[in-house]
Amino acid sequence: MVDANPFPEAESEPKTLHVHFLASMPKNPDFAILESIKSERERFVLKDGVLYLHAPDGIGRSKLAANAEKLLGVPVTSRNWRTVRKIMDMAK
């Protein structure tokens, strides 16, 4: 998951990069709705059971982050990139 990050340039600002781990892949994710609620500066990629979200204006303002679980229809748990890296370091 770390190596598959589609936004490596965002790793230098780890509080803006978020990973939503999905309990399972959504059957029919509605990308049109996800696109319509994201801010202009936000970017996201759904890949291999993970929703990557780059939210440069902060996660607290992100309608996409707030509604991801409901819109995808599967349980998620989210972590920012700093936490992901700390967990990886501990696992080593």
mmCIF file with all atom_site columns, C-alpha atoms in Angstrom:
data_model
loop_
_atom_site.group_PDB
_atom_site.id
_atom_site.type_symbol
_atom_site.label_atom_id
_atom_site.label_alt_id
_atom_site.label_comp_id
_atom_site.label_asym_id
_atom_site.label_entity_id
_atom_site.label_seq_id
_atom_site.pdbx_PDB_ins_code
_atom_site.Cartn_x
_atom_site.Cartn_y
_atom_site.Cartn_z
_atom_site.occupancy
_atom_site.B_iso_or_equiv
_atom_site.pdbx_formal_charge
_atom_site.auth_seq_id
_atom_site.auth_comp_id
_atom_site.auth_asym_id
_atom_site.auth_atom_id
_atom_site.pdbx_PDB_model_num
ATOM 1  C CA . MET A 1 1  ? 0.000   0.000  0.000   1.00 0.00 ? 1  MET A CA 1
ATOM 2  C CA . VAL A 1 2  ? 2.834   2.408  0.805   1.00 0.00 ? 2  VAL A CA 1
ATOM 3  C CA . ASP A 1 3  ? 4.652   1.636  -2.434  1.00 0.00 ? 3  ASP A CA 1
ATOM 4  C CA . ALA A 1 4  ? 1.413   2.027  -4.409  1.00 0.00 ? 4  ALA A CA 1
ATOM 5  C CA . ASN A 1 5  ? 0.778   5.585  -3.173  1.00 0.00 ? 5  ASN A CA 1
ATOM 6  C CA . PRO A 1 6  ? -0.421  7.501  -6.261  1.00 0.00 ? 6  PRO A CA 1
ATOM 7  C CA . PHE A 1 7  ? 0.564   10.860 -4.717  1.00 0.00 ? 7  PHE A CA 1
ATOM 8  C CA . PRO A 1 8  ? 4.243   10.491 -3.731  1.00 0.00 ? 8  PRO A CA 1
ATOM 9  C CA . GLU A 1 9  ? 4.772   14.254 -4.038  1.00 0.00 ? 9  GLU A CA 1
ATOM 10 C CA . ALA A 1 10 ? 2.311   14.718 -1.127  1.00 0.00 ? 10 ALA A CA 1
ATOM 11 C CA . GLU A 1 11 ? 4.422   12.611 1.256   1.00 0.00 ? 11 GLU A CA 1
ATOM 12 C CA . SER A 1 12 ? 6.445   15.693 2.191   1.00 0.00 ? 12 SER A CA 1
ATOM 13 C CA . GLU A 1 13 ? 3.249   17.080 3.812   1.00 0.00 ? 13 GLU A CA 1
ATOM 14 C CA . PRO A 1 14 ? 2.017   13.922 5.596   1.00 0.00 ? 14 PRO A CA 1
ATOM 15 C CA . LYS A 1 15 ? -0.952  15.620 7.272   1.00 0.00 ? 15 LYS A CA 1
ATOM 16 C CA . THR A 1 16 ? -2.497  16.244 3.843   1.00 0.00 ? 16 THR A CA 1
ATOM 17 C CA . LEU A 1 17 ? -2.270  12.667 2.607   1.00 0.00 ? 17 LEU A CA 1
ATOM 18 C CA . HIS A 1 18 ? -4.806  10.184 3.949   1.00 0.00 ? 18 HIS A CA 1
ATOM 19 C CA . VAL A 1 19 ? -5.371  6.494  3.459   1.00 0.00 ? 19 VAL A CA 1
ATOM 20 C CA . HIS A 1 20 ? -8.816  4.960  3.930   1.00 0.00 ? 20 HIS A CA 1
ATOM 21 C CA . PHE A 1 21 ? -8.538  1.189  4.333   1.00 0.00 ? 21 PHE A CA 1
ATOM 22 C CA . LEU A 1 22 ? -11.725 -0.451 3.053   1.00 0.00 ? 22 LEU A CA 1
ATOM 23 C CA . ALA A 1 23 ? -13.186 -3.566 4.679   1.00 0.00 ? 23 ALA A CA 1
ATOM 24 C CA . SER A 1 24 ? -13.932 -4.788 1.139   1.00 0.00 ? 24 SER A CA 1
ATOM 25 C CA . MET A 1 25 ? -14.020 -3.393 -2.355  1.00 0.00 ? 25 MET A CA 1
ATOM 26 C CA . PRO A 1 26 ? -17.254 -1.527 -3.092  1.00 0.00 ? 26 PRO A CA 1
ATOM 27 C CA . LYS A 1 27 ? -19.438 -3.266 -5.653  1.00 0.00 ? 27 LYS A CA 1
ATOM 28 C CA . ASN A 1 28 ? -20.356 -0.137 -7.631  1.00 0.00 ? 28 ASN A CA 1
ATOM 29 C CA . PRO A 1 29 ? -18.515 2.951  -6.407  1.00 0.00 ? 29 PRO A CA 1
ATOM 30 C CA . ASP A 1 30 ? -20.176 6.094  -7.732  1.00 0.00 ? 30 ASP A CA 1
ATOM 31 C CA . PHE A 1 31 ? -17.178 8.084  -8.889  1.00 0.00 ? 31 PHE A CA 1
ATOM 32 C CA . ALA A 1 32 ? -19.398 10.886 -10.206 1.00 0.00 ? 32 ALA A CA 1
ATOM 33 C CA . ILE A 1 33 ? -20.699 11.626 -6.698  1.00 0.00 ? 33 ILE A CA 1
ATOM 34 C CA . LEU A 1 34 ? -17.220 11.354 -5.187  1.00 0.00 ? 34 LEU A CA 1
ATOM 35 C CA . GLU A 1 35 ? -15.910 13.789 -7.795  1.00 0.00 ? 35 GLU A CA 1
ATOM 36 C CA . SER A 1 36 ? -18.817 16.184 -7.242  1.00 0.00 ? 36 SER A CA 1
ATOM 37 C CA . ILE A 1 37 ? -18.229 16.567 -3.486  1.00 0.00 ? 37 ILE A CA 1
ATOM 38 C CA . LYS A 1 38 ? -14.448 16.856 -3.482  1.00 0.00 ? 38 LYS A CA 1
ATOM 39 C CA . SER A 1 39 ? -12.879 20.289 -3.392  1.00 0.00 ? 39 SER A CA 1
ATOM 40 C CA . GLU A 1 40 ? -11.037 21.645 -6.408  1.00 0.00 ? 40 GLU A CA 1
ATOM 41 C CA . ARG A 1 41 ? -7.656  20.915 -4.846  1.00 0.00 ? 41 ARG A CA 1
ATOM 42 C CA . GLU A 1 42 ? -8.466  17.425 -3.558  1.00 0.00 ? 42 GLU A CA 1
ATOM 43 C CA . ARG A 1 43 ? -7.435  14.315 -5.452  1.00 0.00 ? 43 ARG A CA 1
ATOM 44 C CA . PHE A 1 44 ? -8.341  10.698 -4.787  1.00 0.00 ? 44 PHE A CA 1
ATOM 45 C CA . VAL A 1 45 ? -7.639  7.238  -6.134  1.00 0.00 ? 45 VAL A CA 1
ATOM 46 C CA . LEU A 1 46 ? -9.446  4.015  -5.236  1.00 0.00 ? 46 LEU A CA 1
ATOM 47 C CA . LYS A 1 47 ? -7.083  1.096  -5.681  1.00 0.00 ? 47 LYS A CA 1
ATOM 48 C CA . ASP A 1 48 ? -6.671  -2.393 -4.197  1.00 0.00 ? 48 ASP A CA 1
ATOM 49 C CA . GLY A 1 49 ? -9.001  -1.860 -1.241  1.00 0.00 ? 49 GLY A CA 1
ATOM 50 C CA . VAL A 1 50 ? -7.564  1.545  -0.376  1.00 0.00 ? 50 VAL A CA 1
ATOM 51 C CA . LEU A 1 51 ? -8.891  5.044  -0.985  1.00 0.00 ? 51 LEU A CA 1
ATOM 52 C CA . TYR A 1 52 ? -5.965  7.459  -1.189  1.00 0.00 ? 52 TYR A CA 1
ATOM 53 C CA . LEU A 1 53 ? -6.965  11.068 -0.555  1.00 0.00 ? 53 LEU A CA 1
ATOM 54 C CA . HIS A 1 54 ? -4.751  14.105 -0.920  1.00 0.00 ? 54 HIS A CA 1
ATOM 55 C CA . ALA A 1 55 ? -6.513  16.967 0.889   1.00 0.00 ? 55 ALA A CA 1
ATOM 56 C CA . PRO A 1 56 ? -4.112  19.930 0.830   1.00 0.00 ? 56 PRO A CA 1
ATOM 57 C CA . ASP A 1 57 ? -6.644  22.229 2.530   1.00 0.00 ? 57 ASP A CA 1
ATOM 58 C CA . GLY A 1 58 ? -7.062  19.857 5.465   1.00 0.00 ? 58 GLY A CA 1
ATOM 59 C CA . ILE A 1 59 ? -9.134  16.812 6.244   1.00 0.00 ? 59 ILE A CA 1
ATOM 60 C CA . GLY A 1 60 ? -11.487 18.725 8.545   1.00 0.00 ? 60 GLY A CA 1
ATOM 61 C CA . ARG A 1 61 ? -12.905 20.628 5.579   1.00 0.00 ? 61 ARG A CA 1
ATOM 62 C CA . SER A 1 62 ? -13.139 17.652 3.256   1.00 0.00 ? 62 SER A CA 1
ATOM 63 C CA . LYS A 1 63 ? -16.662 16.594 2.334   1.00 0.00 ? 63 LYS A CA 1
ATOM 64 C CA . LEU A 1 64 ? -15.152 13.627 0.538   1.00 0.00 ? 64 LEU A CA 1
ATOM 65 C CA . ALA A 1 65 ? -13.380 12.398 3.670   1.00 0.00 ? 65 ALA A CA 1
ATOM 66 C CA . ALA A 1 66 ? -16.477 12.945 5.804   1.00 0.00 ? 66 ALA A CA 1
ATOM 67 C CA . ASN A 1 67 ? -18.695 10.963 3.435   1.00 0.00 ? 67 ASN A CA 1
ATOM 68 C CA . ALA A 1 68 ? -16.358 8.323  1.987   1.00 0.00 ? 68 ALA A CA 1
ATOM 69 C CA . GLU A 1 69 ? -17.648 5.424  4.072   1.00 0.00 ? 69 GLU A CA 1
ATOM 70 C CA . LYS A 1 70 ? -21.305 6.219  3.372   1.00 0.00 ? 70 LYS A CA 1
ATOM 71 C CA . LEU A 1 71 ? -20.772 6.809  -0.349  1.00 0.00 ? 71 LEU A CA 1
ATOM 72 C CA . LEU A 1 72 ? -18.614 3.726  -0.859  1.00 0.00 ? 72 LEU A CA 1
ATOM 73 C CA . GLY A 1 73 ? -21.019 1.564  1.137   1.00 0.00 ? 73 GLY A CA 1
ATOM 74 C CA . VAL A 1 74 ? -18.306 -0.342 2.999   1.00 0.00 ? 74 VAL A CA 1
ATOM 75 C CA . PRO A 1 75 ? -16.699 0.202  6.409   1.00 0.00 ? 75 PRO A CA 1
ATOM 76 C CA . VAL A 1 76 ? -13.417 2.127  6.350   1.00 0.00 ? 76 VAL A CA 1
ATOM 77 C CA . THR A 1 77 ? -10.713 3.126  8.782   1.00 0.00 ? 77 THR A CA 1
ATOM 78 C CA . SER A 1 78 ? -8.593  6.137  7.948   1.00 0.00 ? 78 SER A CA 1
ATOM 79 C CA . ARG A 1 79 ? -5.069  7.220  8.806   1.00 0.00 ? 79 ARG A CA 1
ATOM 80 C CA . ASN A 1 80 ? -2.910  10.117 7.712   1.00 0.00 ? 80 ASN A CA 1
ATOM 81 C CA . TRP A 1 81 ? 0.415   9.437  6.042   1.00 0.00 ? 81 TRP A CA 1
ATOM 82 C CA . ARG A 1 82 ? 2.428   10.286 9.156   1.00 0.00 ? 82 ARG A CA 1
ATOM 83 C CA . THR A 1 83 ? 0.609   7.549  11.080  1.00 0.00 ? 83 THR A CA 1
ATOM 84 C CA . VAL A 1 84 ? 1.010   5.087  8.209   1.00 0.00 ? 84 VAL A CA 1
ATOM 85 C CA . ARG A 1 85 ? 4.776   5.717  8.203   1.00 0.00 ? 85 ARG A CA 1
ATOM 86 C CA . LYS A 1 86 ? 5.011   5.304  11.998  1.00 0.00 ? 86 LYS A CA 1
ATOM 87 C CA . ILE A 1 87 ? 3.179   1.981  11.801  1.00 0.00 ? 87 ILE A CA 1
ATOM 88 C CA . MET A 1 88 ? 5.529   0.856  9.024   1.00 0.00 ? 88 MET A CA 1
ATOM 89 C CA . ASP A 1 89 ? 8.563   1.830  11.115  1.00 0.00 ? 89 ASP A CA 1
ATOM 90 C CA . MET A 1 90 ? 7.213   -0.071 14.132  1.00 0.00 ? 90 MET A CA 1
ATOM 91 C CA . ALA A 1 91 ? 6.562   -3.134 11.979  1.00 0.00 ? 91 ALA A CA 1
ATOM 92 C CA . LYS A 1 92 ? 10.198  -3.199 10.895  1.00 0.00 ? 92 LYS A CA 1
#
